Amino acid sequence: NMALMGTATQSSLYGSIGVAQLAIDGNNDSNYRARSCTRTKYEKDPWWRLDLKDSRAVIKVVLTTRSDCCTSRMKGVQIRVGDSLENEGRNNFQCTPEKSVDSPEVTMRFCCNGVAGRYVTVFTLNRKNFLSICELEVFGYGSCVQFPGEKNVALTSEVMQSSLNDMKGIPEHAIDGNRKSHYSSLSCLYTQKEQDPWFRIDLREMHKVSAVTITNRADCCWNNLKGAEIHIGNSLKKKGLKNPMCAKINKTSPGYTESFCCDGMLGRFVTINIPGRQDFLTLCEVEVFGIPVPYPKINIALQGKAYQSSDYLTLGGAEHAIDGNSDGNYNGGRSCTHTTSSTNPWWRVDLHKPYRISRVFVANRGDCCEQRLLGAEVHVGNSLNNNGNDNPKCGTKITSTTKGKVHIFNCANMEGRYVSIIIPGQKKVLTLCEVEIYGATA
């Protein structure tokens, strides 16, 4: 019960025995005369508020009111959770009662779906009333884990979405650092109405993500986000929707900003989608808090075994690409591979067990023939079908190069035992002067 660690205030005080703190004293006695219940004056829209001192994930709130009389005063009671004190907290997330509050009971339970918030506020609205609470219990867990040096890494990322409703709703608007929640402010994205619409952030490299914060639209359409899912991972399979799920948005309200704890999930891609129905996806800001995960410093290629599609001469054997020598002189350094001129030449290293591959470095020849590496692709996976070249592609193919250039492929933690390099096409020669692979055991 996190309420016991907080402090309480209320809109007014009826008498000295009805102070706000009595609702979080650990005493569930529901008789007002037992001096364990709060009480405001008879006033319009009375409220009581709990300050948890920090933003925490709230799953359930249990409210106990008076049993000696006056239970009906709690008719229509609302509980809201969030980080804002604007409008006394009325704009924060509204928790859902397990039973109708039109017929209030002495003890009522409210589901808050793990929403993050510092303040828990109880209201009776749109009438004059006394507000009396005998105990308020708040169940959940601490605020989202935070990593030293973390920041909103979405601000420097790339974005895509499944479609564009109009030019006012481009995906870049969702990472502009602006939480304005009216579409006319040019700070919201908007897809067409379609099956399973999605929006994706590419963080450019793998990150450890503590939380994702989403700001909904306030001018209209806020219910569109109900049921939306947040996925985080390194795969682009099914547009990134096969990655693990951080959270599902179960409740929506106009313009509300909600944080979802992701507890250090690892991934390069953050995808938000509405699954299982035709709808518009529209939202006004997505913030991703986390830190980059540095790639391991051990070159695991050195412990592998290399193969290639053919040998031009023994001087150009496959093992030369993983000998730790990046000398780019084929004849003088004796440290480069060389296939014959053939169709779809390839080179492959067997790492002996699966790894999560973060980066692959490929060094081109430095003495001549640098153009031969144009079109080269890197593939990572656990299959040897088509000599490993049917495995998923890491990064993009080489489209420009120079003598001795080292090309870096960001594989974003792709899993695989085999790393292959292939140049598709006829009459191609594959020459590599060093391949370095960095990753961690899968």
Coordinates of C-alpha atoms in Angstrom, one line a residue:
N1 CA 0.0 0.0 0.0
M2 CA 1.9 3.0 -1.3
A3 CA -0.5 5.5 0.2
L4 CA 1.1 5.0 3.6
M5 CA 4.2 6.7 2.4
G6 CA 2.5 9.8 1.0
T7 CA 0.9 13.0 2.3
A8 CA -2.7 14.1 1.9
T9 CA -4.6 17.4 1.4
Q10 CA -8.2 18.2 0.7
S11 CA -10.3 21.1 -0.6
S12 CA -11.5 22.1 2.9
L13 CA -11.9 20.9 6.5
Y14 CA -15.2 20.5 8.3
G15 CA -13.9 19.9 11.7
S16 CA -10.6 19.1 13.5
I17 CA -11.4 15.4 13.5
G18 CA -11.7 15.1 9.7
V19 CA -8.2 16.0 8.5
A20 CA -7.0 14.7 5.2
Q21 CA -4.2 12.5 6.6
L22 CA -6.7 10.2 8.4
A23 CA -7.5 8.6 5.0
I24 CA -3.9 7.1 4.9
D25 CA -3.4 6.2 8.5
G26 CA -3.7 2.4 7.9
N27 CA -7.0 2.3 9.9
N28 CA -10.0 1.1 7.9
D29 CA -12.5 1.9 10.7
S30 CA -15.5 3.4 8.8
N31 CA -17.2 5.0 11.7
Y32 CA -16.6 8.8 11.6
R33 CA -16.7 9.0 15.4
A34 CA -13.7 6.7 15.6
R35 CA -11.6 9.6 14.3
S36 CA -10.2 7.8 11.3
C37 CA -12.2 9.5 8.5
T38 CA -11.8 12.7 6.6
R39 CA -14.5 15.3 6.0
T40 CA -14.7 18.4 3.9
K41 CA -17.1 21.3 4.2
Y42 CA -20.4 21.2 2.3
E43 CA -19.2 22.8 -0.9
K44 CA -19.2 22.5 -4.7
D45 CA -17.0 19.8 -6.2
P46 CA -15.0 18.8 -3.0
W47 CA -11.8 16.9 -3.5
W48 CA -9.2 14.9 -1.5
R49 CA -5.6 14.3 -2.9
L50 CA -2.7 12.0 -2.1
D51 CA 0.8 13.0 -3.0
L52 CA 3.0 9.8 -3.5
K53 CA 6.1 12.0 -3.6
D54 CA 7.2 10.4 -6.9
S55 CA 5.6 9.1 -10.0
R56 CA 4.6 5.5 -9.4
A57 CA 2.7 2.9 -11.4
V58 CA -0.7 2.6 -9.9
I59 CA -2.6 -0.7 -10.5
K60 CA -5.5 -0.5 -8.0
V61 CA -7.1 1.9 -5.6
V62 CA -9.4 0.8 -2.7
L63 CA -11.6 3.5 -1.2
T64 CA -13.4 3.0 2.1
T65 CA -16.1 5.5 3.0
R66 CA -18.3 5.9 6.0
S67 CA -20.6 3.0 7.2
D68 CA -22.3 4.9 10.0
C69 CA -24.1 7.1 7.5
C70 CA -24.0 9.0 4.3
T71 CA -22.7 6.3 1.9
S72 CA -24.8 7.9 -0.8
R73 CA -22.6 11.0 -0.7
M74 CA -20.1 9.0 -2.7
K75 CA -22.4 8.6 -5.7
G76 CA -20.5 9.2 -8.9
V77 CA -17.2 9.4 -7.2
Q78 CA -14.1 9.7 -9.4
I79 CA -10.5 8.7 -8.8
R80 CA -7.8 10.2 -11.1
V81 CA -4.1 9.4 -11.2
G82 CA -1.3 11.4 -12.9
D83 CA 1.5 13.9 -12.6
S84 CA -0.5 17.1 -13.2
L85 CA -2.0 19.4 -10.6
E86 CA -3.7 21.4 -13.3
N87 CA -7.5 21.8 -12.6
E88 CA -6.8 20.1 -9.2
G89 CA -5.9 16.9 -11.1
R90 CA -9.2 16.6 -13.0
N91 CA -7.3 16.2 -16.3
N92 CA -5.3 13.2 -15.1
F93 CA -6.2 9.6 -16.0
Q94 CA -9.5 8.4 -14.6
C95 CA -9.5 4.9 -13.0
T96 CA -12.4 2.5 -13.6
P97 CA -14.6 1.3 -10.8
E98 CA -15.1 -2.4 -10.5
K99 CA -18.8 -1.7 -9.7
S100 CA -21.1 1.2 -10.6
V101 CA -20.5 4.2 -8.5
D102 CA -24.1 5.2 -9.0
S103 CA -24.9 2.8 -6.1
P104 CA -21.8 3.3 -3.9
E105 CA -20.7 0.8 -1.2
V106 CA -18.6 1.3 1.9
T107 CA -15.6 -0.2 0.1
M108 CA -15.1 0.4 -3.6
R109 CA -12.3 -0.8 -5.8
F110 CA -10.9 1.1 -8.9
C111 CA -8.7 -0.3 -11.6
C112 CA -5.9 2.1 -12.8
N113 CA -4.1 -0.2 -15.3
G114 CA -0.6 0.6 -14.0
V115 CA -0.8 4.2 -15.1
A116 CA 2.1 6.3 -13.8
G117 CA 1.4 9.2 -11.6
R118 CA 2.4 11.1 -8.5
Y119 CA -1.0 12.3 -7.5
V120 CA -4.2 10.3 -6.6
T121 CA -7.2 12.6 -6.4
V122 CA -10.8 11.7 -5.3
F123 CA -13.6 13.9 -6.5
T124 CA -17.4 14.2 -6.4
L125 CA -18.3 16.6 -9.2
N126 CA -21.1 18.8 -10.4
R127 CA -22.9 19.3 -7.1
K128 CA -22.5 20.5 -3.5
N129 CA -21.5 17.8 -1.2
F130 CA -19.5 16.6 1.8
L131 CA -16.5 14.4 0.9
S132 CA -15.6 11.9 3.6
I133 CA -13.0 9.1 3.2
C134 CA -12.2 6.6 5.9
E135 CA -9.2 4.9 4.1
L136 CA -7.6 5.1 0.7
E137 CA -5.2 2.3 -0.3
V138 CA -3.1 2.6 -3.4
F139 CA -1.5 -0.6 -4.8
G140 CA 1.2 -0.7 -7.5
Y141 CA 4.9 -0.4 -7.7
G142 CA 7.6 2.2 -7.8
S143 CA 8.3 4.7 -10.6
C144 CA 9.8 3.5 -13.8
V145 CA 13.4 2.4 -13.5
Q146 CA 15.7 5.2 -14.5
F147 CA 19.2 4.8 -15.9
P148 CA 22.0 7.3 -15.2
G149 CA 22.2 9.8 -18.1
E150 CA 19.0 8.7 -19.7
K151 CA 17.1 11.2 -21.8
N152 CA 14.3 11.4 -24.4
V153 CA 16.2 9.5 -27.2
A154 CA 13.2 9.8 -29.6
L155 CA 14.2 13.5 -30.4
T156 CA 17.1 12.4 -32.5
S157 CA 15.5 9.4 -34.2
E158 CA 13.9 8.6 -37.5
V159 CA 10.2 7.9 -37.8
M160 CA 7.8 6.2 -40.2
Q161 CA 4.0 5.4 -40.2
S162 CA 1.8 3.1 -42.1
S163 CA 0.1 5.9 -44.1
L164 CA -0.5 9.6 -44.2
N165 CA -3.9 11.2 -43.7
D166 CA -2.7 14.6 -44.8
M167 CA 0.5 16.7 -44.6
K168 CA -0.5 18.1 -41.2
G169 CA -0.1 14.6 -39.7
I170 CA 3.4 13.6 -40.7
P171 CA 5.2 11.2 -38.3
E172 CA 7.9 13.7 -37.4
H173 CA 5.3 15.7 -35.5
A174 CA 5.3 13.0 -32.8
I175 CA 8.9 13.5 -31.9
D176 CA 9.2 17.3 -32.1
G177 CA 9.3 17.7 -28.3
N178 CA 5.9 19.4 -28.3
R179 CA 3.0 18.0 -26.3
K180 CA 0.4 20.3 -27.8
S181 CA -2.6 18.1 -28.3
H182 CA -4.7 19.9 -30.9
Y183 CA -4.2 18.8 -34.5
S184 CA -4.2 22.4 -35.7
S185 CA -1.0 23.0 -33.7
L186 CA 0.9 20.9 -36.2
S187 CA 2.3 18.7 -33.6
C188 CA 0.3 15.4 -34.1
L189 CA 0.6 12.5 -36.5
Y190 CA -2.4 11.1 -38.3
T191 CA -2.7 8.0 -40.5
Q192 CA -5.5 7.0 -42.9
K193 CA -8.3 4.7 -41.7
E194 CA -6.8 1.3 -42.3
Q195 CA -6.3 -2.2 -40.9
D196 CA -3.8 -2.3 -38.1
P197 CA -2.3 1.2 -38.5
W198 CA 1.2 1.7 -37.0
F199 CA 3.9 4.3 -36.2
R200 CA 7.5 3.4 -35.7
I201 CA 10.6 5.1 -34.2
D202 CA 14.1 4.0 -35.3
L203 CA 16.5 4.9 -32.5
R204 CA 19.4 4.2 -35.0
E205 CA 21.0 1.8 -32.5
M206 CA 20.0 -0.5 -29.7
H207 CA 18.8 1.2 -26.5
K208 CA 17.8 0.1 -23.0
V209 CA 14.4 1.7 -22.6
S210 CA 13.0 2.6 -19.2
A211 CA 9.7 4.2 -20.3
V212 CA 7.6 5.4 -23.2
T213 CA 5.4 8.4 -22.7
I214 CA 2.5 9.1 -25.1
T215 CA 0.4 12.3 -25.4
N216 CA -3.1 11.7 -26.8
R217 CA -5.2 14.2 -28.9
A218 CA -7.4 16.6 -27.0
D219 CA -9.5 18.1 -29.9
C220 CA -11.0 14.8 -31.0
C221 CA -10.4 11.1 -31.6
W222 CA -8.8 10.3 -28.3
N223 CA -10.6 7.0 -28.1
N224 CA -8.7 5.8 -31.2
L225 CA -5.7 5.0 -29.0
K226 CA -7.7 2.5 -26.9
G227 CA -6.2 -0.9 -27.3
A228 CA -3.0 0.4 -29.0
E229 CA 0.2 -1.6 -28.2
I230 CA 3.8 -0.5 -27.7
H231 CA 6.4 -2.9 -29.0
I232 CA 10.2 -2.6 -28.5
G233 CA 12.9 -4.7 -30.1
N234 CA 15.4 -5.1 -32.9
S235 CA 13.3 -6.8 -35.6
L236 CA 11.4 -5.3 -38.4
K237 CA 9.4 -8.4 -39.0
K238 CA 5.8 -7.5 -39.5
K239 CA 6.8 -3.8 -39.3
G240 CA 8.3 -4.4 -35.8
L241 CA 5.1 -5.8 -34.4
K242 CA 6.7 -9.2 -33.6
N243 CA 8.9 -7.5 -31.1
P244 CA 8.1 -7.9 -27.4
M245 CA 5.3 -5.7 -26.0
C246 CA 6.0 -3.1 -23.4
A247 CA 2.4 -2.0 -22.7
K248 CA -1.1 -1.8 -24.0
I249 CA -3.2 1.4 -23.7
N250 CA -6.4 0.4 -22.0
K251 CA -7.9 3.8 -21.1
T252 CA -7.9 7.1 -23.0
S253 CA -8.9 10.6 -22.3
P254 CA -8.6 13.9 -24.1
G255 CA -5.0 15.3 -24.3
Y256 CA -3.8 13.0 -21.6
T257 CA -0.1 12.2 -21.3
E258 CA 0.6 8.7 -20.0
S259 CA 3.9 7.0 -19.2
F260 CA 4.4 3.2 -19.6
C261 CA 7.3 1.5 -17.7
C262 CA 9.3 -0.8 -20.0
D263 CA 11.8 -1.9 -17.3
G264 CA 15.0 -1.8 -19.4
M265 CA 13.7 -3.6 -22.5
L266 CA 16.3 -3.7 -25.3
G267 CA 15.6 -2.5 -28.8
R268 CA 16.3 -0.2 -31.7
F269 CA 12.7 0.1 -32.8
V270 CA 9.7 1.4 -30.9
T271 CA 6.4 0.6 -32.7
I272 CA 2.9 1.7 -31.7
N273 CA 0.0 0.1 -33.5
I274 CA -3.7 -0.5 -33.2
P275 CA -4.2 -4.3 -33.7
G276 CA -7.2 -6.1 -34.9
R277 CA -9.4 -3.4 -36.4
Q278 CA -9.7 -0.6 -39.0
D279 CA -9.0 2.7 -37.5
F280 CA -7.0 6.0 -37.7
L281 CA -3.9 6.2 -35.6
T282 CA -3.4 9.7 -34.3
L283 CA -1.3 11.0 -31.3
C284 CA 0.6 14.1 -30.5
E285 CA 3.9 13.1 -28.9
V286 CA 5.9 10.0 -28.2
E287 CA 8.8 10.2 -25.8
V288 CA 11.2 7.3 -25.3
F289 CA 13.5 7.4 -22.3
G290 CA 16.6 5.3 -22.2
I291 CA 20.3 5.0 -22.9
P292 CA 22.2 3.5 -25.8
V293 CA 23.7 0.1 -25.3
P294 CA 27.4 0.1 -26.4
Y295 CA 28.4 -2.8 -28.6
P296 CA 30.8 -5.3 -27.0
K297 CA 34.5 -4.7 -27.6
I298 CA 35.4 -8.3 -28.2
N299 CA 35.7 -9.3 -31.9
I300 CA 34.0 -12.7 -31.9
A301 CA 34.9 -13.3 -35.5
L302 CA 38.4 -14.3 -34.4
Q303 CA 37.2 -17.5 -32.8
G304 CA 35.1 -18.5 -35.8
K305 CA 35.7 -20.7 -38.9
A306 CA 35.5 -19.1 -42.4
Y307 CA 34.3 -20.4 -45.7
Q308 CA 33.8 -18.9 -49.1
S309 CA 32.2 -19.9 -52.4
S310 CA 35.5 -20.4 -54.2
D311 CA 39.3 -19.7 -53.9
Y312 CA 41.1 -17.7 -56.6
L313 CA 44.4 -18.7 -55.1
T314 CA 45.6 -20.1 -51.8
L315 CA 46.8 -16.5 -51.2
G316 CA 43.1 -15.5 -50.9
G317 CA 41.7 -18.1 -48.5
A318 CA 38.5 -17.4 -46.5
E319 CA 40.4 -17.5 -43.2
H320 CA 42.3 -14.3 -44.0
A321 CA 39.3 -12.2 -43.3
I322 CA 39.3 -13.2 -39.6
D323 CA 43.1 -13.3 -38.9
G324 CA 43.1 -10.0 -37.0
N325 CA 45.1 -8.3 -39.7
S326 CA 43.4 -5.5 -41.6
D327 CA 46.2 -4.8 -44.1
G328 CA 44.5 -3.9 -47.3
N329 CA 47.3 -4.9 -49.7
Y330 CA 46.3 -8.2 -51.2
N331 CA 49.7 -9.2 -52.6
G332 CA 51.9 -7.8 -49.9
G333 CA 49.9 -8.3 -46.8
R334 CA 48.6 -11.8 -47.5
S335 CA 45.6 -10.9 -45.4
C336 CA 42.7 -10.7 -47.8
T337 CA 40.2 -13.2 -49.3
H338 CA 39.6 -13.6 -53.0
T339 CA 37.0 -15.6 -54.9
T340 CA 37.0 -16.5 -58.5
S341 CA 34.8 -14.5 -60.8
S342 CA 31.4 -16.2 -60.4
T343 CA 27.7 -15.7 -59.8
N344 CA 26.7 -14.6 -56.4
P345 CA 30.1 -15.1 -54.7
W346 CA 29.9 -15.4 -50.9
W347 CA 31.9 -15.5 -47.7
R348 CA 30.7 -16.9 -44.4
V349 CA 31.9 -17.3 -40.8
D350 CA 30.6 -19.9 -38.4
L351 CA 30.7 -18.5 -34.9
H352 CA 30.0 -22.0 -33.5
K353 CA 27.0 -20.9 -31.5
P354 CA 24.3 -18.2 -31.8
Y355 CA 25.2 -14.6 -30.8
R356 CA 23.2 -11.3 -30.7
I357 CA 25.1 -9.4 -33.3
S358 CA 25.4 -5.7 -32.8
R359 CA 27.8 -4.6 -35.5
V360 CA 29.8 -6.0 -38.4
F361 CA 32.9 -4.2 -39.8
V362 CA 34.0 -5.0 -43.4
A363 CA 37.3 -3.7 -44.6
N364 CA 37.8 -3.3 -48.4
R365 CA 41.0 -3.7 -50.4
G366 CA 43.4 -0.8 -50.3
D367 CA 45.7 -1.6 -53.2
C368 CA 43.2 -1.8 -56.1
C369 CA 39.8 -3.1 -57.3
E370 CA 37.8 -1.4 -54.5
Q371 CA 34.7 -1.2 -56.7
R372 CA 34.3 -5.0 -56.6
L373 CA 32.7 -4.6 -53.1
L374 CA 29.8 -2.6 -54.5
G375 CA 26.5 -4.3 -53.8
A376 CA 27.8 -6.5 -51.0
E377 CA 25.2 -7.5 -48.4
V378 CA 25.6 -8.9 -44.8
H379 CA 23.3 -11.6 -43.6
V380 CA 22.9 -12.9 -40.0
G381 CA 21.0 -16.0 -38.9
N382 CA 21.0 -19.6 -37.9
S383 CA 20.2 -21.2 -41.2
L384 CA 22.6 -22.6 -43.9
N385 CA 20.0 -22.6 -46.6
N386 CA 21.5 -21.1 -49.7
N387 CA 24.9 -21.1 -47.9
G388 CA 23.4 -18.8 -45.2
N389 CA 22.4 -16.1 -47.7
D390 CA 18.7 -16.6 -47.0
N391 CA 19.2 -15.4 -43.5
P392 CA 17.9 -11.9 -42.6
K393 CA 19.9 -9.0 -44.0
C394 CA 21.8 -6.7 -41.6
G395 CA 21.8 -3.0 -42.6
T396 CA 21.9 -2.0 -46.2
K397 CA 24.1 -3.1 -49.1
I398 CA 27.2 -1.2 -50.0
T399 CA 26.5 1.5 -52.6
S400 CA 29.7 3.5 -52.5
T401 CA 33.2 2.7 -51.4
T402 CA 36.9 3.7 -51.6
K403 CA 40.2 1.9 -51.3
G404 CA 40.7 0.5 -47.8
K405 CA 37.4 1.8 -46.5
V406 CA 35.9 0.1 -43.5
H407 CA 32.1 -0.3 -43.8
I408 CA 30.0 -0.6 -40.6
F409 CA 26.8 -2.6 -40.6
N410 CA 24.5 -2.0 -37.6
C411 CA 22.7 -5.3 -36.9
A412 CA 20.7 -4.1 -33.8
N413 CA 21.2 -7.4 -31.9
M414 CA 20.2 -9.7 -34.7
E415 CA 20.6 -13.3 -33.5
G416 CA 22.6 -15.8 -35.5
R417 CA 25.4 -18.3 -35.6
Y418 CA 26.4 -17.5 -39.2
V419 CA 27.4 -14.2 -40.7
S420 CA 27.5 -14.2 -44.5
I421 CA 28.6 -11.6 -47.0
I422 CA 27.4 -11.9 -50.6
I423 CA 27.5 -9.9 -53.8
P424 CA 24.5 -10.7 -55.9
G425 CA 24.9 -10.9 -59.6
Q426 CA 27.0 -12.5 -62.4
K427 CA 30.7 -12.3 -62.9
K428 CA 31.4 -10.9 -59.5
V429 CA 34.6 -11.1 -57.4
L430 CA 34.4 -10.9 -53.6
T431 CA 37.5 -9.7 -51.8
L432 CA 37.6 -8.9 -48.1
C433 CA 40.6 -7.8 -46.1
E434 CA 39.1 -8.1 -42.6
V435 CA 35.7 -8.8 -41.1
E436 CA 35.1 -7.9 -37.4
I437 CA 32.0 -9.0 -35.6
Y438 CA 30.8 -7.7 -32.2
G439 CA 28.0 -9.2 -30.2
A440 CA 27.1 -11.1 -27.1
T441 CA 26.0 -14.7 -26.5
A442 CA 22.4 -15.2 -27.3

